[in-house]
mmCIF file of C-alpha atoms in Angstrom:
data_model
loop_
_atom_site.group_PDB
_atom_site.id
_atom_site.type_symbol
_atom_site.label_atom_id
_atom_site.label_comp_id
_atom_site.label_asym_id
_atom_site.label_seq_id
_atom_site.Cartn_x
_atom_site.Cartn_y
_atom_site.Cartn_z
ATOM 1 C CA MET H 9 -33.113 8.769 -21.876
ATOM 2 C CA ALA H 10 -31.415 5.041 -21.779
ATOM 3 C CA ALA H 11 -29.190 4.306 -18.695
ATOM 4 C CA PRO H 12 -25.494 4.834 -18.880
ATOM 5 C CA THR H 13 -24.032 1.325 -20.074
ATOM 6 C CA ARG H 14 -22.110 -0.455 -17.086
ATOM 7 C CA ILE H 15 -18.317 -1.110 -17.596
ATOM 8 C CA LEU H 16 -16.534 -3.552 -15.021
ATOM 9 C CA TYR H 17 -12.889 -2.667 -15.097
ATOM 10 C CA ILE H 18 -10.709 -5.640 -13.228
ATOM 11 C CA ILE H 19 -7.049 -5.193 -12.356
ATOM 12 C CA GLY H 20 -4.549 -6.184 -10.024
ATOM 13 C CA GLY H 21 -3.841 -2.898 -8.450
ATOM 14 C CA GLY H 22 -1.175 -3.560 -5.944
ATOM 15 C CA GLU H 23 1.304 -1.541 -7.590
ATOM 16 C CA PHE H 24 0.696 1.835 -9.438
ATOM 17 C CA GLY H 25 2.231 1.437 -12.593
ATOM 18 C CA GLY H 26 1.340 2.213 -16.113
ATOM 19 C CA ALA H 27 -1.698 -0.101 -16.340
ATOM 20 C CA GLU H 28 -3.120 1.240 -13.206
ATOM 21 C CA ARG H 29 -2.702 4.824 -14.097
ATOM 22 C CA HIS H 30 -4.243 3.728 -17.685
ATOM 23 C CA VAL H 31 -7.428 2.360 -15.852
ATOM 24 C CA LEU H 32 -7.716 5.410 -13.449
ATOM 25 C CA ASP H 33 -7.375 7.951 -16.384
ATOM 26 C CA LEU H 34 -9.455 6.072 -18.541
ATOM 27 C CA ALA H 35 -12.338 5.430 -15.912
ATOM 28 C CA LYS H 36 -12.409 9.175 -14.484
ATOM 29 C CA SER H 37 -12.580 10.469 -18.350
ATOM 30 C CA LEU H 38 -15.509 8.485 -19.479
ATOM 31 C CA ASP H 39 -18.931 10.550 -20.278
ATOM 32 C CA GLN H 40 -20.884 9.685 -17.187
ATOM 33 C CA SER H 41 -24.240 10.335 -19.280
ATOM 34 C CA GLU H 42 -23.084 7.261 -21.505
ATOM 35 C CA TRP H 43 -20.678 5.098 -19.230
ATOM 36 C CA ALA H 44 -20.945 4.087 -15.708
ATOM 37 C CA PRO H 45 -17.551 2.307 -14.633
ATOM 38 C CA ARG H 46 -16.789 0.381 -11.913
ATOM 39 C CA VAL H 47 -13.274 -1.035 -10.856
ATOM 40 C CA ALA H 48 -12.702 -4.522 -9.226
ATOM 41 C CA VAL H 49 -9.128 -4.805 -7.822
ATOM 42 C CA PHE H 50 -7.215 -7.602 -6.032
ATOM 43 C CA TYR H 51 -5.357 -5.100 -3.759
ATOM 44 C CA GLU H 52 -6.155 -2.370 -1.390
ATOM 45 C CA GLY H 53 -3.780 0.165 -2.818
ATOM 46 C CA GLU H 54 -3.008 3.306 -4.204
ATOM 47 C CA LEU H 55 -5.188 2.899 -7.132
ATOM 48 C CA ALA H 56 -8.196 2.050 -5.176
ATOM 49 C CA GLN H 57 -7.528 5.174 -3.066
ATOM 50 C CA ARG H 58 -7.240 7.375 -5.946
ATOM 51 C CA LEU H 59 -10.465 5.826 -7.758
ATOM 52 C CA ARG H 60 -12.483 6.415 -4.522
ATOM 53 C CA GLN H 61 -11.178 10.431 -4.367
ATOM 54 C CA VAL H 62 -12.820 10.760 -7.907
ATOM 55 C CA GLN H 63 -15.981 8.812 -7.050
ATOM 56 C CA ILE H 64 -15.312 5.616 -8.933
ATOM 57 C CA PRO H 65 -16.840 2.833 -7.329
ATOM 58 C CA VAL H 66 -14.255 0.223 -6.200
ATOM 59 C CA THR H 67 -14.787 -3.539 -5.412
ATOM 60 C CA LEU H 68 -12.117 -5.429 -3.338
ATOM 61 C CA LEU H 69 -11.999 -8.986 -4.765
ATOM 62 C CA ALA H 70 -10.305 -12.066 -2.994
ATOM 63 C CA PRO H 71 -7.396 -11.254 -0.616
ATOM 64 C CA ALA H 72 -4.233 -10.716 -2.555
ATOM 65 C CA LYS H 73 -2.473 -13.843 -0.840
ATOM 66 C CA LEU H 74 -4.758 -16.296 -2.464
ATOM 67 C CA SER H 75 -4.323 -17.800 -5.957
ATOM 68 C CA ALA H 76 -4.838 -16.389 -9.237
ATOM 69 C CA LEU H 77 -8.361 -18.234 -9.678
ATOM 70 C CA ALA H 78 -9.579 -17.059 -6.232
ATOM 71 C CA GLY H 79 -11.090 -14.242 -7.763
ATOM 72 C CA ILE H 80 -13.560 -16.096 -9.817
ATOM 73 C CA VAL H 81 -16.205 -16.417 -7.190
ATOM 74 C CA PRO H 82 -16.405 -12.782 -6.322
ATOM 75 C CA VAL H 83 -16.101 -11.655 -9.979
ATOM 76 C CA ARG H 84 -18.904 -13.668 -10.783
ATOM 77 C CA LYS H 85 -21.101 -12.493 -8.092
ATOM 78 C CA LEU H 86 -20.477 -8.872 -9.224
ATOM 79 C CA ILE H 87 -21.290 -9.610 -12.844
ATOM 80 C CA ARG H 88 -24.665 -11.378 -11.537
ATOM 81 C CA GLU H 89 -25.999 -8.661 -9.367
ATOM 82 C CA TRP H 90 -24.387 -5.585 -11.046
ATOM 83 C CA ARG H 91 -24.840 -6.638 -14.547
ATOM 84 C CA PRO H 92 -22.069 -4.981 -16.711
ATOM 85 C CA ALA H 93 -22.420 -4.802 -20.586
ATOM 86 C CA ILE H 94 -18.623 -4.815 -20.562
ATOM 87 C CA VAL H 95 -15.910 -6.599 -18.532
ATOM 88 C CA HIS H 96 -12.635 -4.902 -19.637
ATOM 89 C CA THR H 97 -9.521 -6.722 -18.109
ATOM 90 C CA HIS H 98 -5.909 -5.573 -17.216
ATOM 91 C CA GLY H 99 -3.391 -8.070 -16.331
ATOM 92 C CA VAL H 100 -3.234 -11.978 -16.060
ATOM 93 C CA ARG H 101 -4.839 -12.335 -12.871
ATOM 94 C CA ALA H 102 -7.673 -10.028 -13.900
ATOM 95 C CA ASN H 103 -7.700 -11.610 -17.195
ATOM 96 C CA LEU H 104 -8.568 -15.175 -15.813
ATOM 97 C CA SER H 105 -10.998 -14.250 -13.206
ATOM 98 C CA GLY H 106 -13.060 -11.847 -15.497
ATOM 99 C CA ARG H 107 -12.927 -14.202 -18.314
ATOM 100 C CA LEU H 108 -13.779 -17.323 -16.305
ATOM 101 C CA ALA H 109 -16.306 -15.586 -14.157
ATOM 102 C CA ASN H 110 -18.253 -14.023 -17.140
ATOM 103 C CA LYS H 111 -18.135 -17.611 -19.121
ATOM 104 C CA ALA H 112 -19.747 -19.169 -15.920
ATOM 105 C CA GLU H 113 -22.342 -16.838 -15.684
ATOM 106 C CA GLY H 114 -23.278 -17.752 -19.385
ATOM 107 C CA SER H 115 -21.298 -15.040 -20.850
ATOM 108 C CA PRO H 116 -23.739 -12.000 -20.479
ATOM 109 C CA ALA H 117 -20.921 -9.366 -20.793
ATOM 110 C CA ARG H 118 -18.684 -8.593 -23.837
ATOM 111 C CA VAL H 119 -14.998 -8.948 -22.399
ATOM 112 C CA ILE H 120 -12.345 -6.990 -23.525
ATOM 113 C CA THR H 121 -8.332 -7.384 -22.561
ATOM 114 C CA THR H 122 -5.875 -4.778 -22.952
ATOM 115 C CA ILE H 123 -2.209 -6.181 -23.178
ATOM 116 C CA HIS H 124 0.375 -3.802 -21.418
ATOM 117 C CA SER H 125 3.244 -5.878 -21.403
ATOM 118 C CA LEU H 126 4.942 -9.331 -22.394
ATOM 119 C CA LEU H 127 3.936 -11.921 -19.959
ATOM 120 C CA PRO H 128 7.323 -13.919 -20.370
ATOM 121 C CA LEU H 129 9.118 -10.732 -19.048
ATOM 122 C CA ASP H 130 6.597 -10.251 -16.266
ATOM 123 C CA TYR H 131 7.003 -13.738 -14.883
ATOM 124 C CA PRO H 132 10.876 -14.363 -14.914
ATOM 125 C CA VAL H 133 10.404 -17.654 -12.668
ATOM 126 C CA ALA H 134 9.945 -20.326 -15.258
ATOM 127 C CA TRP H 135 7.166 -22.340 -13.644
ATOM 128 C CA LYS H 136 5.101 -19.196 -13.169
ATOM 129 C CA ARG H 137 5.725 -18.032 -16.738
ATOM 130 C CA ILE H 138 4.765 -21.385 -18.179
ATOM 131 C CA LEU H 139 1.624 -21.895 -15.828
ATOM 132 C CA PHE H 140 0.043 -18.129 -16.566
ATOM 133 C CA GLY H 141 1.145 -18.454 -19.851
ATOM 134 C CA CYS H 142 -1.057 -21.832 -20.619
ATOM 135 C CA PHE H 143 -3.835 -20.243 -18.299
ATOM 136 C CA GLU H 144 -3.844 -16.955 -20.690
ATOM 137 C CA LYS H 145 -4.150 -18.890 -23.979
ATOM 138 C CA TRP H 146 -6.671 -21.529 -22.636
ATOM 139 C CA THR H 147 -8.982 -18.598 -21.919
ATOM 140 C CA TRP H 148 -8.375 -16.493 -24.983
ATOM 141 C CA PRO H 149 -11.586 -18.029 -26.511
ATOM 142 C CA TYR H 150 -13.816 -16.419 -23.767
ATOM 143 C CA THR H 151 -12.658 -12.870 -24.709
ATOM 144 C CA ASP H 152 -14.328 -10.834 -27.421
ATOM 145 C CA HIS H 153 -11.547 -8.403 -28.272
ATOM 146 C CA PHE H 154 -7.746 -7.652 -27.564
ATOM 147 C CA ILE H 155 -6.308 -4.107 -27.186
ATOM 148 C CA ALA H 156 -2.550 -3.700 -27.696
ATOM 149 C CA VAL H 157 -0.893 -0.658 -26.321
ATOM 150 C CA SER H 158 1.752 -0.220 -28.937
ATOM 151 C CA ARG H 159 2.126 -1.685 -32.522
ATOM 152 C CA THR H 160 5.087 -4.087 -31.543
ATOM 153 C CA MET H 161 2.707 -5.252 -28.745
ATOM 154 C CA LEU H 162 0.316 -6.154 -31.524
ATOM 155 C CA ASP H 163 2.892 -8.012 -33.428
ATOM 156 C CA TRP H 164 3.559 -10.274 -30.434
ATOM 157 C CA LEU H 165 -0.168 -10.804 -29.788
ATOM 158 C CA LEU H 166 -0.205 -11.952 -33.588
ATOM 159 C CA GLN H 167 2.617 -14.164 -33.662
ATOM 160 C CA GLU H 168 1.219 -15.902 -30.381
ATOM 161 C CA GLY H 169 -2.020 -17.036 -32.478
ATOM 162 C CA LEU H 170 -4.421 -14.610 -31.998
ATOM 163 C CA PRO H 171 -6.788 -13.509 -35.060
ATOM 164 C CA ARG H 172 -6.119 -10.368 -36.683
ATOM 165 C CA ASP H 173 -9.992 -9.385 -36.366
ATOM 166 C CA ARG H 174 -10.198 -9.652 -32.674
ATOM 167 C CA THR H 175 -7.152 -7.137 -32.123
ATOM 168 C CA SER H 176 -6.523 -3.310 -32.034
ATOM 169 C CA VAL H 177 -3.939 -0.964 -31.368
ATOM 170 C CA ILE H 178 -4.761 1.939 -28.913
ATOM 171 C CA HIS H 179 -1.780 3.777 -28.123
ATOM 172 C CA ASN H 180 -1.504 4.782 -24.074
ATOM 173 C CA ALA H 181 -2.034 8.688 -23.522
ATOM 174 C CA ILE H 182 -1.565 10.904 -20.356
ATOM 175 C CA GLN H 183 -3.822 13.608 -19.293
ATOM 176 C CA LEU H 184 -2.819 17.139 -20.051
ATOM 177 C CA PRO H 185 -2.503 19.604 -17.052
ATOM 178 C CA PRO H 186 -4.253 22.865 -17.401
ATOM 179 C CA VAL H 187 -0.778 24.501 -17.316
ATOM 180 C CA LEU H 188 2.235 23.227 -18.811
ATOM 181 C CA PRO H 189 5.123 22.191 -16.307
ATOM 182 C CA ARG H 190 7.891 24.368 -16.211
ATOM 183 C CA ARG H 191 11.245 24.043 -14.474
ATOM 184 C CA PRO H 192 10.963 25.757 -10.805
ATOM 185 C CA GLU H 193 13.156 28.422 -9.808
ATOM 186 C CA TYR H 194 13.810 26.481 -6.277
ATOM 187 C CA SER H 195 13.761 22.696 -6.462
ATOM 188 C CA ALA H 196 12.396 21.482 -3.400
ATOM 189 C CA LEU H 197 13.598 18.109 -4.314
ATOM 190 C CA ARG H 198 17.103 19.028 -4.094
ATOM 191 C CA GLU H 199 16.523 20.417 -0.766
ATOM 192 C CA GLU H 200 14.784 17.097 0.493
ATOM 193 C CA LEU H 201 17.857 15.291 -0.697
ATOM 194 C CA GLY H 202 20.327 17.768 0.858
ATOM 195 C CA LEU H 203 21.936 18.900 -2.402
ATOM 196 C CA PRO H 204 23.015 22.194 -3.768
ATOM 197 C CA GLN H 205 20.623 24.134 -5.955
ATOM 198 C CA HIS H 206 23.109 23.766 -9.128
ATOM 199 C CA ALA H 207 23.285 19.674 -8.491
ATOM 200 C CA ILE H 208 22.631 17.795 -11.711
ATOM 201 C CA LEU H 209 19.592 15.453 -11.515
ATOM 202 C CA VAL H 210 19.050 12.226 -13.461
ATOM 203 C CA GLY H 211 15.620 10.918 -12.686
ATOM 204 C CA THR H 212 14.016 7.592 -13.518
ATOM 205 C CA VAL H 213 10.543 6.833 -12.671
ATOM 206 C CA ALA H 214 9.496 2.960 -12.866
ATOM 207 C CA ARG H 215 8.779 -0.026 -10.788
ATOM 208 C CA LEU H 216 11.737 -1.646 -9.190
ATOM 209 C CA HIS H 217 11.446 -4.880 -11.399
ATOM 210 C CA LYS H 218 13.764 -6.489 -13.577
ATOM 211 C CA VAL H 219 12.121 -5.635 -16.602
ATOM 212 C CA LYS H 220 12.815 -1.931 -15.926
ATOM 213 C CA GLY H 221 16.414 -2.510 -16.337
ATOM 214 C CA HIS H 222 17.758 -0.545 -13.250
ATOM 215 C CA THR H 223 21.029 -3.139 -12.673
ATOM 216 C CA TYR H 224 22.219 -1.801 -16.299
ATOM 217 C CA LEU H 225 21.613 1.929 -15.428
ATOM 218 C CA MET H 226 23.635 1.256 -12.234
ATOM 219 C CA GLN H 227 26.676 -0.005 -14.256
ATOM 220 C CA ALA H 228 26.603 2.894 -16.293
ATOM 221 C CA VAL H 229 26.551 5.326 -13.335
ATOM 222 C CA ARG H 230 29.363 3.397 -11.979
ATOM 223 C CA LYS H 231 31.445 3.962 -15.075
ATOM 224 C CA LEU H 232 30.367 7.707 -15.235
ATOM 225 C CA LYS H 233 30.716 8.912 -11.574
ATOM 226 C CA GLU H 234 34.726 9.288 -11.834
ATOM 227 C CA GLU H 235 33.884 11.887 -14.813
ATOM 228 C CA ARG H 236 30.852 13.682 -13.489
ATOM 229 C CA PRO H 237 30.899 13.353 -9.606
ATOM 230 C CA ASP H 238 28.270 16.364 -9.677
ATOM 231 C CA VAL H 239 25.530 14.100 -11.206
ATOM 232 C CA HIS H 240 23.107 12.585 -8.840
ATOM 233 C CA TYR H 241 20.515 9.975 -9.995
ATOM 234 C CA VAL H 242 17.052 9.871 -8.569
ATOM 235 C CA TRP H 243 14.969 6.492 -8.458
ATOM 236 C CA VAL H 244 11.132 6.938 -7.994
ATOM 237 C CA GLY H 245 9.249 3.779 -7.452
ATOM 238 C CA GLY H 246 8.805 0.630 -5.150
ATOM 239 C CA GLY H 247 8.938 -3.087 -6.197
ATOM 240 C CA GLU H 248 10.047 -6.597 -5.690
ATOM 241 C CA MET H 249 13.779 -5.803 -6.189
ATOM 242 C CA GLU H 250 14.259 -2.817 -3.763
ATOM 243 C CA GLN H 251 16.516 -4.370 -1.218
ATOM 244 C CA GLU H 252 18.513 -6.299 -3.726
ATOM 245 C CA LEU H 253 19.245 -3.116 -5.751
ATOM 246 C CA ARG H 254 19.732 -1.043 -2.665
ATOM 247 C CA GLU H 255 22.432 -3.794 -1.694
ATOM 248 C CA GLN H 256 24.111 -3.471 -5.477
ATOM 249 C CA VAL H 257 24.142 0.321 -5.025
ATOM 250 C CA ARG H 258 26.148 -0.270 -1.480
ATOM 251 C CA ARG H 259 28.384 -2.952 -2.992
ATOM 252 C CA ASN H 260 29.323 -0.423 -5.956
ATOM 253 C CA GLY H 261 30.016 2.561 -3.722
ATOM 254 C CA LEU H 262 27.239 4.377 -5.302
ATOM 255 C CA GLN H 263 24.895 5.237 -2.360
ATOM 256 C CA ASP H 264 25.954 9.087 -2.304
ATOM 257 C CA VAL H 265 24.732 9.719 -5.958
ATOM 258 C CA ILE H 266 22.104 7.319 -6.234
ATOM 259 C CA HIS H 267 18.745 8.131 -4.164
ATOM 260 C CA PHE H 268 15.831 5.650 -3.654
ATOM 261 C CA LEU H 269 12.594 8.031 -3.156
ATOM 262 C CA GLY H 270 10.230 4.998 -3.040
ATOM 263 C CA VAL H 271 6.590 5.385 -4.220
ATOM 264 C CA ARG H 272 5.689 9.003 -4.594
ATOM 265 C CA GLN H 273 2.262 10.727 -5.277
ATOM 266 C CA ASP H 274 4.085 13.998 -6.565
ATOM 267 C CA VAL H 275 5.751 12.712 -9.625
ATOM 268 C CA PRO H 276 4.244 15.313 -11.856
ATOM 269 C CA GLU H 277 5.856 17.904 -9.500
ATOM 270 C CA LEU H 278 9.137 15.969 -9.493
ATOM 271 C CA LEU H 279 9.770 15.887 -13.203
ATOM 272 C CA PRO H 280 10.456 19.268 -13.860
ATOM 273 C CA GLN H 281 12.946 19.283 -11.238
ATOM 274 C CA PHE H 282 15.062 16.796 -13.309
ATOM 275 C CA ASP H 283 17.909 17.732 -15.875
ATOM 276 C CA LEU H 284 17.418 14.459 -17.498
ATOM 277 C CA PHE H 285 15.168 11.403 -17.638
ATOM 278 C CA VAL H 286 16.517 7.990 -17.999
ATOM 279 C CA LEU H 287 13.965 4.678 -18.635
ATOM 280 C CA PRO H 288 16.527 1.725 -19.279
ATOM 281 C CA SER H 289 13.687 -0.879 -19.711
ATOM 282 C CA VAL H 290 14.465 -4.378 -20.969
ATOM 283 C CA TYR H 291 11.193 -4.140 -22.527
ATOM 284 C CA GLU H 292 8.076 -1.477 -22.375
ATOM 285 C CA GLY H 293 4.595 -2.059 -23.879
ATOM 286 C CA PHE H 294 4.421 1.712 -24.355
ATOM 287 C CA GLY H 295 6.129 3.737 -21.776
ATOM 288 C CA LEU H 296 3.867 6.004 -19.866
ATOM 289 C CA ALA H 297 6.812 7.233 -17.640
ATOM 290 C CA ALA H 298 8.683 8.421 -20.720
ATOM 291 C CA LEU H 299 5.721 10.287 -22.317
ATOM 292 C CA GLU H 300 5.182 12.173 -18.834
ATOM 293 C CA ALA H 301 8.902 13.302 -18.797
ATOM 294 C CA MET H 302 8.417 14.801 -22.308
ATOM 295 C CA LEU H 303 5.266 16.544 -21.196
ATOM 296 C CA ALA H 304 7.439 17.989 -18.170
ATOM 297 C CA GLY H 305 10.125 19.167 -21.123
ATOM 298 C CA VAL H 306 12.665 16.779 -19.623
ATOM 299 C CA PRO H 307 15.343 15.274 -22.004
ATOM 300 C CA VAL H 308 14.754 11.724 -22.296
ATOM 301 C CA ILE H 309 17.356 8.796 -22.835
ATOM 302 C CA ALA H 310 15.490 5.125 -23.112
ATOM 303 C CA SER H 311 15.838 1.741 -24.395
ATOM 304 C CA ALA H 312 14.849 0.888 -28.020
ATOM 305 C CA VAL H 313 12.286 -1.564 -27.162
ATOM 306 C CA GLY H 314 8.613 -2.118 -27.541
ATOM 307 C CA GLY H 315 6.245 0.739 -27.382
ATOM 308 C CA LEU H 316 9.280 3.328 -26.762
ATOM 309 C CA LEU H 317 10.126 2.907 -30.444
ATOM 310 C CA GLU H 318 6.743 4.431 -31.211
ATOM 311 C CA VAL H 319 7.160 7.173 -28.569
ATOM 312 C CA ILE H 320 10.647 8.739 -29.331
ATOM 313 C CA GLU H 321 12.255 9.169 -32.537
ATOM 314 C CA ASP H 322 16.260 8.934 -32.039
ATOM 315 C CA GLY H 323 18.047 12.014 -31.958
ATOM 316 C CA HIS H 324 14.980 14.295 -32.766
ATOM 317 C CA ASP H 325 12.839 14.178 -29.614
ATOM 318 C CA GLY H 326 15.213 11.986 -27.360
ATOM 319 C CA LEU H 327 18.073 9.362 -27.371
ATOM 320 C CA LEU H 328 17.323 5.500 -27.924
ATOM 321 C CA VAL H 329 19.943 3.035 -26.644
ATOM 322 C CA PRO H 330 20.022 -0.938 -27.209
ATOM 323 C CA PRO H 331 18.267 -2.569 -24.079
ATOM 324 C CA LYS H 332 20.584 -4.465 -21.509
ATOM 325 C CA ASN H 333 23.846 -2.344 -22.737
ATOM 326 C CA ALA H 334 25.347 -0.652 -19.681
ATOM 327 C CA GLU H 335 28.145 0.677 -22.303
ATOM 328 C CA ALA H 336 25.309 2.267 -24.444
ATOM 329 C CA LEU H 337 23.773 4.124 -21.594
ATOM 330 C CA TYR H 338 27.097 5.316 -20.489
ATOM 331 C CA GLN H 339 27.782 6.794 -23.647
ATOM 332 C CA ALA H 340 24.155 8.478 -24.118
ATOM 333 C CA LEU H 341 24.491 9.819 -20.582
ATOM 334 C CA LYS H 342 27.768 11.258 -21.260
ATOM 335 C CA ARG H 343 26.475 12.783 -24.429
ATOM 336 C CA ALA H 344 23.573 14.145 -22.996
ATOM 337 C CA LEU H 345 25.219 15.658 -20.212
ATOM 338 C CA SER H 346 27.832 17.320 -22.479
ATOM 339 C CA ALA H 347 25.286 18.871 -24.864
ATOM 340 C CA PRO H 348 22.497 20.535 -22.731
ATOM 341 C CA GLU H 349 21.189 22.765 -25.348
ATOM 342 C CA GLN H 350 20.829 20.032 -28.049
ATOM 343 C CA MET H 351 19.118 17.920 -25.435
ATOM 344 C CA GLU H 352 16.732 21.025 -24.515
ATOM 345 C CA GLN H 353 15.679 21.379 -28.346
ATOM 346 C CA MET H 354 14.964 17.481 -27.985
ATOM 347 C CA ALA H 355 13.079 17.996 -25.189
ATOM 348 C CA ARG H 356 10.919 20.822 -26.712
ATOM 349 C CA ALA H 357 10.293 18.875 -29.877
ATOM 350 C CA ALA H 358 9.010 15.633 -27.449
ATOM 351 C CA GLN H 359 6.742 18.136 -25.432
ATOM 352 C CA GLN H 360 5.063 19.264 -28.689
ATOM 353 C CA LYS H 361 4.757 15.689 -29.795
ATOM 354 C CA VAL H 362 2.758 14.808 -26.706
ATOM 355 C CA LEU H 363 0.457 17.702 -26.785
ATOM 356 C CA GLU H 364 -0.304 16.471 -30.467
ATOM 357 C CA GLN H 365 -0.471 12.975 -30.478
ATOM 358 C CA ASN H 366 -0.589 11.443 -26.720
ATOM 359 C CA SER H 367 -3.548 13.292 -25.011
ATOM 360 C CA LEU H 368 -5.752 11.484 -22.905
ATOM 361 C CA PRO H 369 -8.964 12.647 -24.928
ATOM 362 C CA ARG H 370 -7.717 10.535 -27.901
ATOM 363 C CA LEU H 371 -7.558 7.439 -25.769
ATOM 364 C CA VAL H 372 -10.852 7.991 -24.377
ATOM 365 C CA ARG H 373 -12.320 8.335 -27.920
ATOM 366 C CA GLU H 374 -10.804 5.336 -29.486
ATOM 367 C CA THR H 375 -11.550 3.059 -26.667
ATOM 368 C CA THR H 376 -15.235 4.070 -26.255
ATOM 369 C CA GLY H 377 -15.368 3.710 -30.032
ATOM 370 C CA LEU H 378 -14.368 0.159 -29.635
ATOM 371 C CA TYR H 379 -16.733 -0.358 -26.806
ATOM 372 C CA ARG H 380 -19.866 0.712 -28.963
ATOM 373 C CA LYS H 381 -18.421 -1.380 -32.039
ATOM 374 C CA ILE H 382 -18.079 -4.554 -29.842
ATOM 375 C CA LEU H 383 -21.837 -3.973 -28.115
ATOM 376 C CA ASN H 384 -23.236 -3.596 -31.509
ATOM 377 C CA GLY H 385 -21.652 -6.794 -32.413
#
């Protein structure tokens, strides 16, 4: 019997966002008789902890404070000693390290990169955007195949110059629980926040990053507060903009209705306690957070951008609004809060869509099918 094929996943791992969840779910769902995954990370964070909990080997690379190229040496050593057949990278720093290390070792592995987001939006600082953009394109020739998590992401890759025959679309997916989430009779979250059980909660689960659009949601909340003072907004997630957003909330007098929960590991338990879910992103490669809310049976309002256009059908299983548009968010929130029965119908349709189209086995099947195709030349 042949030994399992070794796959080395490389990812930053500092935050636990959509890309990190993608790697975790994929690695732990592989058929262990056929595939042997290992994950290399630059940060000792939540991803590394969760991987170890499910017995996936983890390698910590160069300290996070070092440059993006500092990971090449430890990745070369890992490739030389562990000898993976596939190096699958996620994120710019991982892309550079994995591609260049494999090239320096004589290209013993096939290199695959999954594109989760647009590089120009991930790096708002001009010099970083230009530098990493150049490095990314410079190392494209060292990559055998690119996976886009949505059709809109694929369109961007093709416009940037990648040939069609080296790209594929594999839509993101989520792991289905044994039992579908249900709204609890008693909300522990409302108790935690010191709110009455009848308080209306609008949730957002996203990194506190400019690309996630919290500022536009805040502007919509400020306008809606006078009309609906009974509505509270729960922001789950951490990130580089946390202090700035907290200050904006304070300046706008919204600290009594916007609640920062920080990074939480109980998101699946939090979601069913929301009356509404909002994802106001400037751009989304796919939008796993929206999928998770849909699976939980929570009505969703999201920006009409990127992969969210492939997740939500406006007016049928959710509401879509133009990005960076506080007025449109305000109108959508007002509509949703005034028509709970209509939103509940949308939520049921959304949940059924996730069950039929976006389950993890489909993602694993398509990804491993690509692995076999690449390995077979």
